Tab-separated table of C-alpha atoms and ligand atoms in Angstrom:
chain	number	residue	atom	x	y	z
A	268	UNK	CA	15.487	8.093	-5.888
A	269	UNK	CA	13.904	5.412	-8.102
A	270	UNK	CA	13.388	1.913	-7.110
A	271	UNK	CA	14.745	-0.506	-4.132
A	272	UNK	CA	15.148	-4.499	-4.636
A	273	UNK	CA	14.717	-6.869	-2.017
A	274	UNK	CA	17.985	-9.202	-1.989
A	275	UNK	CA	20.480	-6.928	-1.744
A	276	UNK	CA	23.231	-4.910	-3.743
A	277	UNK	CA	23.081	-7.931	-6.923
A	278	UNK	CA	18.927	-7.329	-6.827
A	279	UNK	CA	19.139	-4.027	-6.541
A	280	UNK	CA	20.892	-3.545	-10.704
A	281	UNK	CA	17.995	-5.946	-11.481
A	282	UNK	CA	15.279	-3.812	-9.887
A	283	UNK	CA	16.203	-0.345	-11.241
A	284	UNK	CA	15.103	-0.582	-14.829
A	285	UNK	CA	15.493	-2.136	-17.782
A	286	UNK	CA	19.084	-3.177	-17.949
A	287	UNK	CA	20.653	-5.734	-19.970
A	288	UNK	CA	21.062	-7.729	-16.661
A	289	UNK	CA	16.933	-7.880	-15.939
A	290	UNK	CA	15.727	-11.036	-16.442
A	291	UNK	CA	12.740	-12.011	-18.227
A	292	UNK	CA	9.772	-13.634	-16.850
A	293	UNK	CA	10.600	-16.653	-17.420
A	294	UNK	CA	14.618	-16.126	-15.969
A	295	UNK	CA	13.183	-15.110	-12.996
A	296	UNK	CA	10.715	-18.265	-12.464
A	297	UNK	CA	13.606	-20.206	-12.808
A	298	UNK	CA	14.974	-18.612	-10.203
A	299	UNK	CA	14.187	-20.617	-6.476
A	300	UNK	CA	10.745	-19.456	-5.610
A	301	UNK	CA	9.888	-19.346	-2.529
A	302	UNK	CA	6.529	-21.259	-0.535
A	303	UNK	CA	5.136	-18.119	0.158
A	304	UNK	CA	5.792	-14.171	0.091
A	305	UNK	CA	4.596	-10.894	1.534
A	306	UNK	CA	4.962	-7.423	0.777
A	307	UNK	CA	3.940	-4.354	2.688
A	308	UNK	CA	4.398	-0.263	2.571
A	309	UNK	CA	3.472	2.102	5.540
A	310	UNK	CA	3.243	5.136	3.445
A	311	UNK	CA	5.559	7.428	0.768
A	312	UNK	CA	6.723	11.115	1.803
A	313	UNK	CA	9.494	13.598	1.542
A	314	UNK	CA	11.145	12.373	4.792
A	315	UNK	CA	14.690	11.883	5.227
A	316	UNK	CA	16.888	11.289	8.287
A	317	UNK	CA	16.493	14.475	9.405
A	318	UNK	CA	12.674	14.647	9.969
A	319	UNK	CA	12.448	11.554	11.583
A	320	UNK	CA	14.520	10.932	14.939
A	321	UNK	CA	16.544	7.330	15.587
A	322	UNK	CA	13.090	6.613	18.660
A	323	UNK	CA	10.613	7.141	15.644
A	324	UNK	CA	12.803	5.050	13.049
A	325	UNK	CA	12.705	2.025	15.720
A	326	UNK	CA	9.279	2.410	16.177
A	327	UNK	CA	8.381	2.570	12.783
A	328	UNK	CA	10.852	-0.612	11.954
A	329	UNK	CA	8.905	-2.328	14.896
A	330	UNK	CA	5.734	-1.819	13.569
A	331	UNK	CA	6.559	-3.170	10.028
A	332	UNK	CA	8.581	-6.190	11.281
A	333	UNK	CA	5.351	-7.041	13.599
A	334	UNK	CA	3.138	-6.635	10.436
A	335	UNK	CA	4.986	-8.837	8.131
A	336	UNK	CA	5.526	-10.996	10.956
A	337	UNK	CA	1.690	-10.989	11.512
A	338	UNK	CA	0.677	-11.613	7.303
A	339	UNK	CA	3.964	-14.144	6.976
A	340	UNK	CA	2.409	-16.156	9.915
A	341	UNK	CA	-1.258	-16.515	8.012
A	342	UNK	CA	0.938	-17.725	5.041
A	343	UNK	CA	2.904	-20.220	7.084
A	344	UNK	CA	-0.267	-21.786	8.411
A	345	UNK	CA	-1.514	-22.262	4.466
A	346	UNK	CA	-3.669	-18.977	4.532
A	347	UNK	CA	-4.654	-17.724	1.242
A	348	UNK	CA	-2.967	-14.328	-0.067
A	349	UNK	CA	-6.102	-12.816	0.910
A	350	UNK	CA	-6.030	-13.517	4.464
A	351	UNK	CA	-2.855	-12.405	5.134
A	352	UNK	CA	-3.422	-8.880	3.329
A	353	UNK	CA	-6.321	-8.298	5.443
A	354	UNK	CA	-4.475	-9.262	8.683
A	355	UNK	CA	-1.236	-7.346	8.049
A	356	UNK	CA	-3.488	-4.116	7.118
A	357	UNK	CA	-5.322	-5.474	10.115
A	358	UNK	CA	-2.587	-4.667	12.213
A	359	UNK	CA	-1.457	-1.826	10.847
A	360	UNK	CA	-5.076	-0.063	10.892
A	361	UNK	CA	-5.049	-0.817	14.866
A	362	UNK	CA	-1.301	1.163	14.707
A	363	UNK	CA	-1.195	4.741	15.354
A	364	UNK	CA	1.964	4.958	13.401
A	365	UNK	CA	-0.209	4.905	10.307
A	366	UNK	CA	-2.530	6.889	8.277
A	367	UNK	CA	-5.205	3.982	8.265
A	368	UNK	CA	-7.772	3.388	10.720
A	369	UNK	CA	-6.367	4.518	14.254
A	370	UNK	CA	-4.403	7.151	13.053
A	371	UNK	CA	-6.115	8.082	10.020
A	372	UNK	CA	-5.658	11.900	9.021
A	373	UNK	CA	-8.345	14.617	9.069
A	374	UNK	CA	-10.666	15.968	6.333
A	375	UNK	CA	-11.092	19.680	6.387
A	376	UNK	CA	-14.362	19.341	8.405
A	377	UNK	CA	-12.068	17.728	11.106
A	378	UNK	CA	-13.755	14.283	10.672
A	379	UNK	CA	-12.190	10.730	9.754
A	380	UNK	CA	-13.329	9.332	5.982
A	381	UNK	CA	-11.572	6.043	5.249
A	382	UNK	CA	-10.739	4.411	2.370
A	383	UNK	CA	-9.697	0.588	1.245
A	384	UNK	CA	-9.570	-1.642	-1.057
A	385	UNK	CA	-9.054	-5.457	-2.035
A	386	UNK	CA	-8.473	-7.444	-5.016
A	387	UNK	CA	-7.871	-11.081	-5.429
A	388	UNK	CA	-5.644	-12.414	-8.068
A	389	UNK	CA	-6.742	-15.945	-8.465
A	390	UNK	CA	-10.066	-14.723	-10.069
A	391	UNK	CA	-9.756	-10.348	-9.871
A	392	UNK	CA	-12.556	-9.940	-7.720
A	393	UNK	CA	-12.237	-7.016	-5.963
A	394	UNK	CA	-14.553	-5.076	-3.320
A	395	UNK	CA	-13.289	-1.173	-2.375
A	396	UNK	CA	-15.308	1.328	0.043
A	397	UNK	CA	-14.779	5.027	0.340
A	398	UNK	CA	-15.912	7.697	2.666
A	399	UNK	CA	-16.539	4.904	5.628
A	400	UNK	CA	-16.995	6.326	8.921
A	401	UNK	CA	-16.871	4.616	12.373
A	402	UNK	CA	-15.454	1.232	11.443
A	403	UNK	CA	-12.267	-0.269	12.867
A	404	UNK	CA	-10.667	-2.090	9.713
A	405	UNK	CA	-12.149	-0.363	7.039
A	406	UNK	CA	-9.952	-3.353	5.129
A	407	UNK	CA	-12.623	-6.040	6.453
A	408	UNK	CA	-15.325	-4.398	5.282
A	409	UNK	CA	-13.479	-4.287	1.404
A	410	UNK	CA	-13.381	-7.698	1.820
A	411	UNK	CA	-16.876	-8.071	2.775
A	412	UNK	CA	-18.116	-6.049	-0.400
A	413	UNK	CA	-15.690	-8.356	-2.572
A	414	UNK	CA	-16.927	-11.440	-1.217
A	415	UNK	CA	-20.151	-10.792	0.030
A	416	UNK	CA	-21.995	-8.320	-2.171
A	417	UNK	CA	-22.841	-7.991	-5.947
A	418	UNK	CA	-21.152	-4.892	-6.196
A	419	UNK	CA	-16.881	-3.835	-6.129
A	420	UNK	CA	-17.679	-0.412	-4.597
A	421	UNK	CA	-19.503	1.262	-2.295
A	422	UNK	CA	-19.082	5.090	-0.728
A	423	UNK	CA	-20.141	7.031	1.840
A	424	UNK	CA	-23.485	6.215	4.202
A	425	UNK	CA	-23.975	3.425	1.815
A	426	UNK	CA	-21.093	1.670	2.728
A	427	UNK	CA	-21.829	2.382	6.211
A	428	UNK	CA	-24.869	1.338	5.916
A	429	UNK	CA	-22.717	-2.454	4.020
A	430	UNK	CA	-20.439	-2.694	7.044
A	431	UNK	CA	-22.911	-2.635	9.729
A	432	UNK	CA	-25.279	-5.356	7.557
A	433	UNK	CA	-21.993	-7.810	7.368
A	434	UNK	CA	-21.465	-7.261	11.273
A	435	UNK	CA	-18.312	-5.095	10.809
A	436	UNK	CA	-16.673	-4.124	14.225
A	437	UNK	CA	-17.895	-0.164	15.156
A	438	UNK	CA	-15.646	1.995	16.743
A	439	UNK	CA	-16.132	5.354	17.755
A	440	UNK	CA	-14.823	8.715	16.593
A	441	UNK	CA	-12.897	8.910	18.936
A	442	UNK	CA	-10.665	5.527	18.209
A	443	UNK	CA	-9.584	7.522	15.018
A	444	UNK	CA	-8.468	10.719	17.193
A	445	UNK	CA	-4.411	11.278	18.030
A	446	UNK	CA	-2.141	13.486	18.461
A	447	UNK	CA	0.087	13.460	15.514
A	448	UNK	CA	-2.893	13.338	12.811
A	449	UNK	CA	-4.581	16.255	15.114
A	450	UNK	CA	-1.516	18.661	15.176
A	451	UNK	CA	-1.328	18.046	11.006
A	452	UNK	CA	-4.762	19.043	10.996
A	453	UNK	CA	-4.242	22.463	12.931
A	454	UNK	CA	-0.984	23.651	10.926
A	455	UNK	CA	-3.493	22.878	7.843
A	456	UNK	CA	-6.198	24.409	8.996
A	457	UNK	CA	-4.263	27.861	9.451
A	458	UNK	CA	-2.127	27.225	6.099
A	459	UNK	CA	-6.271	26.081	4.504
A	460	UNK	CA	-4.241	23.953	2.086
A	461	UNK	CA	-4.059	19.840	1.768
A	462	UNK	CA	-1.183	18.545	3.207
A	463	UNK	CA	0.808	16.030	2.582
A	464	UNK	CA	0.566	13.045	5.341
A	465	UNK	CA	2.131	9.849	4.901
A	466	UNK	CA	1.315	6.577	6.246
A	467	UNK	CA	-1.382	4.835	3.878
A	468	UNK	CA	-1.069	1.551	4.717
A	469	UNK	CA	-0.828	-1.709	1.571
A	470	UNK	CA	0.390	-4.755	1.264
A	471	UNK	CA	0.687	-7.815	-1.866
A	472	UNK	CA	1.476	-11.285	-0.952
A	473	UNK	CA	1.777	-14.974	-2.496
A	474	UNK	CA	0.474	-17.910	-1.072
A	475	UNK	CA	1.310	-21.572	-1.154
A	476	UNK	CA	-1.726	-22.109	-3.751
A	477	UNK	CA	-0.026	-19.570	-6.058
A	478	UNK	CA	-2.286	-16.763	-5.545
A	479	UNK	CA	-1.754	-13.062	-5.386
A	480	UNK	CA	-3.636	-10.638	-3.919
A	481	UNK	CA	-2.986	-6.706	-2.513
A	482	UNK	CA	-5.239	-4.729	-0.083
A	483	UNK	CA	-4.749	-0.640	0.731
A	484	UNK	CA	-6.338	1.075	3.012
A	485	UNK	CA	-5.788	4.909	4.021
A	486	UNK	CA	-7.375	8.132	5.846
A	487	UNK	CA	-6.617	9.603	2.500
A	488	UNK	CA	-4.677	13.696	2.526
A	489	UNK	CA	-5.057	15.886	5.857
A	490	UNK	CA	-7.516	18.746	5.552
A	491	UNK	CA	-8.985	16.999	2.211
A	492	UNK	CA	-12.487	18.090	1.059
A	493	UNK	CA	-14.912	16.083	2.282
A	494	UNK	CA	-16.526	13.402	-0.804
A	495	UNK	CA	-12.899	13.630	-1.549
A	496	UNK	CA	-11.745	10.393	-3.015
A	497	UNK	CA	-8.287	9.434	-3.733
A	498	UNK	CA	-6.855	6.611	-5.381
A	499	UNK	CA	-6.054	3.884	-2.729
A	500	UNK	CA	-9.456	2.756	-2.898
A	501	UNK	CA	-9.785	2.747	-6.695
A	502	UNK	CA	-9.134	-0.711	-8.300
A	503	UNK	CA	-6.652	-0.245	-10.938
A	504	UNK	CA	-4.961	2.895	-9.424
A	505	UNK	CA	-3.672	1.996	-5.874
A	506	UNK	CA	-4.524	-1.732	-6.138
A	507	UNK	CA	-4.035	-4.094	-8.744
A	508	UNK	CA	-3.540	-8.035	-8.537
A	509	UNK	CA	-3.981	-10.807	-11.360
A	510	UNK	CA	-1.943	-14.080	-10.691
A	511	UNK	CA	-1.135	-13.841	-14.467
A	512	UNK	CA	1.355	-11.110	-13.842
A	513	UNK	CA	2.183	-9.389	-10.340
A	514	UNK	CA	0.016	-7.538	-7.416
A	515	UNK	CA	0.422	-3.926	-6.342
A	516	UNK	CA	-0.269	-1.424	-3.516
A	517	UNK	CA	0.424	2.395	-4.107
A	518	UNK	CA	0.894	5.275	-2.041
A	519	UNK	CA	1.302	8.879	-2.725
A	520	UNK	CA	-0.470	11.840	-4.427
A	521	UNK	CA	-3.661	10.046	-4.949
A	522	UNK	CA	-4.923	12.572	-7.892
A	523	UNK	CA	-1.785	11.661	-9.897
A	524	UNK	CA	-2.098	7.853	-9.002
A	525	UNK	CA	-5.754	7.860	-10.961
A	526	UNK	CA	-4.877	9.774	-13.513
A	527	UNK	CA	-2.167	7.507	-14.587
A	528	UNK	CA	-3.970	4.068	-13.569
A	529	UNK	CA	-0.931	3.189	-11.847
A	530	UNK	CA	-1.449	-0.291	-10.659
A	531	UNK	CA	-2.867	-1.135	-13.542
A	532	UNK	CA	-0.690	0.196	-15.839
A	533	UNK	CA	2.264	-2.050	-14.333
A	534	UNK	CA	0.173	-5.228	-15.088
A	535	UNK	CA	-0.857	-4.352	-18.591
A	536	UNK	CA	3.074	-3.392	-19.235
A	537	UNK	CA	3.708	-6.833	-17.894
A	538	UNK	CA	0.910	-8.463	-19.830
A	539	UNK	CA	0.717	-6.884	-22.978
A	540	UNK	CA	4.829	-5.835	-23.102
A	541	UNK	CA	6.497	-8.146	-21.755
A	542	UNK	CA	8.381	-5.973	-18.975
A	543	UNK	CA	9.073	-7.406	-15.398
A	544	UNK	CA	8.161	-6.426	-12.526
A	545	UNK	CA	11.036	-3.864	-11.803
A	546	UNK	CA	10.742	-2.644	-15.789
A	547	UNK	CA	7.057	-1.905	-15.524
A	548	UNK	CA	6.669	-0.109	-11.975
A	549	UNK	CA	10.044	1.850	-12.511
A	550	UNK	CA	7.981	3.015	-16.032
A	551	UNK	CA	4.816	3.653	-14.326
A	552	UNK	CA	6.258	5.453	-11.388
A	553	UNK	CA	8.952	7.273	-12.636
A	554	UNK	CA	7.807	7.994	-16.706
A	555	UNK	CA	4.264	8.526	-16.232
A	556	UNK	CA	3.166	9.163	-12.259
A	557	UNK	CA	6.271	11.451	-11.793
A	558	UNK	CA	6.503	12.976	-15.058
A	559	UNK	CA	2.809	14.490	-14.072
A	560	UNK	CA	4.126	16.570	-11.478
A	561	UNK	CA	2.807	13.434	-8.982
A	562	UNK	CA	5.224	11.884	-6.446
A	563	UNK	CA	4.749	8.384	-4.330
A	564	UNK	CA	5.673	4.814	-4.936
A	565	UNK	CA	4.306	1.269	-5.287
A	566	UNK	CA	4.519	-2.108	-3.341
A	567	UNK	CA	4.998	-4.809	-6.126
A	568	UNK	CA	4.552	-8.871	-6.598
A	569	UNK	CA	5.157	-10.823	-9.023
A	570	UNK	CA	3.731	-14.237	-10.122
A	571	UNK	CA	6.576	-15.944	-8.086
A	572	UNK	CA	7.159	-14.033	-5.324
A	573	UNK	CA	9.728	-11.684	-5.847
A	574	UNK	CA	8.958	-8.394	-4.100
A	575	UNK	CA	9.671	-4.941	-5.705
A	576	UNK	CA	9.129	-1.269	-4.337
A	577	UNK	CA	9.458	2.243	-7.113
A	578	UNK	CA	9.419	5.551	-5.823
A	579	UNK	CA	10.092	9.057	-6.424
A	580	UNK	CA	9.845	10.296	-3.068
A	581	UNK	CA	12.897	10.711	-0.244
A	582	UNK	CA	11.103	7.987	1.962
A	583	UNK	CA	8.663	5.112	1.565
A	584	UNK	CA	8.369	3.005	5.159
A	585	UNK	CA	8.511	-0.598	3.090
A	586	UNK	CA	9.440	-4.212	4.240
A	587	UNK	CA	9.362	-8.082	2.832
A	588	UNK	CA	9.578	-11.748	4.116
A	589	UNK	CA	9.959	-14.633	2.299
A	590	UNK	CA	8.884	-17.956	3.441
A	591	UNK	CA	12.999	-18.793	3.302
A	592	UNK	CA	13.867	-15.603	4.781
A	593	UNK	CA	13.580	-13.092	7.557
A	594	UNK	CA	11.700	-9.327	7.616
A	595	UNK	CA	13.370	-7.194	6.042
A	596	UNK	CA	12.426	-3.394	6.484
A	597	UNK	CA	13.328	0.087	5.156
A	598	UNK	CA	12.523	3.449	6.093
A	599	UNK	CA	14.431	5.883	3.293
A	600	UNK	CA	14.900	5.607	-0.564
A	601	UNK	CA	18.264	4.710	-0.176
A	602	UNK	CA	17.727	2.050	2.049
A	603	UNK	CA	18.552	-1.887	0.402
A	604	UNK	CA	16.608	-4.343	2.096
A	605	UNK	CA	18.354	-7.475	3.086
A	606	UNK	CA	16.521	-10.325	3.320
B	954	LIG	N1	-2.749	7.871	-1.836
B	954	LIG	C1	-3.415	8.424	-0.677
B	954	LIG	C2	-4.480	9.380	-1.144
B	954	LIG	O1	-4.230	10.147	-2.047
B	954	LIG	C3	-2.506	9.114	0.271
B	954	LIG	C4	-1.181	8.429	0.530
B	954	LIG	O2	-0.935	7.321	0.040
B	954	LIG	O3	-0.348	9.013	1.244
B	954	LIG	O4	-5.528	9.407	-0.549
């Protein structure tokens, strides 16, 4: 499956590549843009219909209504882009549903390292941490390294060391423990391979002052080694935003995601090419991620507010609101979200 639009079956020829009916740039600023926008993803995977039951579709369309709910509300009340990407990760950090704070996946030593990261298009400052351990929104404290430290990116006991210096809220190991990312572990554990695990949380939005920004923040693969990093928190691979040209979240194969730049690569297609949106991620994801061997997709913005998700995977749990619309949510590639 390639890429879903946002306003239905008409949207949906513009969003899957370059066709004669894409619009430019330009086309599609003349287009009614709204006050504000937001964008989120819960995670890419090979799930279909089968492997996930009508309760945990519900539930998982609950939990992305309530986040764009949460992000479109901060927008509403004149919050920048960057508030309302850390709230909506916020929220979905605190769900179990996720692989992103509560919820987070293993590493092979059976401990919790979380990643995120933040970037602010108005003036791309960015802050990212890696390796964090025993902090509730590990998205907070990326927006404490952007905003109150020298630095982009810190790792480890080092950014531990950041968090609790800014005040970040602790929380023990055991916050991070369930169920779900505990049984992963164990079928990993006797298979001793990586497994996939979806549920990396990200999310772009617009705000009334024309700014973009994106935030991601993930537990990273179950049963990864630990030091591991992948590429959620890496500026330029899962999280890109320049108010000159779009923001972007990604999820997936993390290894494949770096080695392709892929948030970055989208802008600089839009910037140096010319390509929208749709053109550049559907490039990115399908012609250079995917023809790697790497699968996953990306949450896209652009400059006006038009929302954009590319995939090559089965399933990527996805939804968008508009500041003249309602949520809209989808669980499956073949899903087309109606605003
Ligand atoms: N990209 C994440 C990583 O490789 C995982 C994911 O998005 O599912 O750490």
């Amino acid at each position: 499956m390639r890429c879903t639009s946002f306003f239905g079956l008409s949207l949906f020829l513009l969003a899957c590549g370059p066709t004669a009916e894409s619009p430019s740039p330009n086309e599609m600023e003349r287009g009614s843009a709204p006050n504000w926008s937001i964008a989120i993803h819960g995670g890419a995977g090979h799930f279909d219909t089968e492997r996930l039951s009508p309760e945990q579709q519900t539930a998982y369309r609950a939990s992305l209504t309530l986040a764009l709910n949460t992000g479109g509300a901060v927008l509403e009340a004149g919050g920048s882009a960057i508030d309302a990407v850390v709230a909506t990760i916020s929220i979905m950090e605190d769900d179990s549903l996720f692989n992103a704070g509560r919820g987070a996946v293993y590493t092979a030593t059976g401990a919790h390292e979380l990643d995120a990261s933040i970037m602010n298009g108005a003036d791309r400052n960015c802050g990212a941490i890696t390796g964090l351990q025993g902090f509730r929104h590990p998205i907070e404290v990326a927006r404490h390294v952007m905003e109150d430290s020298e630095h982009v990116f810190f790792s480890g006991h080092g950014a531990g060391e950041f968090a609790s210096a800014v005040g970040a809220e602790p929380a023990d190991a055991s916050w991070f423990d369930t169920k779900k990312a505990h049984d992963r572990y164990l079928k990993a554990l006797e298979r001793d391979t990586t497994r996939e695990k979806f549920g990396t949380v990200g999310c772009v939005a617009l705000d009334r002052e024309g700014h973009l920004a994106a935030g991601t923040s993930t537990g990273g693969m179950t049963y990864k080694r630990h030091g591991r990093i992948g590429d959620s928190p890496v500026i330029g691979a899962g999280t890109w935003a320049d108010d000159r040209t779009c923001a972007i979240s990604a999820t997936g194969w993390g290894e494949y995601f770096i080695r392709t730049a892929v948030a970055h690569d989208i802008h600089a297609r839009m910037l140096h090419g010319g390509e929208t949106l749709n053109e550049a991620a559907e490039r990115t994801i399908q012609d250079e991620m995917g023809a790697l061997g790497g699968d996953g997709g990306i949450v896209g913005m652009d400059r006006v507010g038009n929302p954009t998700f590319s995939m090559n995977t089965p399933g990527m749990f996805r939804g968008a609101l508009r500041s003249d619309g309602a949520p809209a949510v989808g669980l499956f590639a073949t899903d087309v979200l109606e605003p």
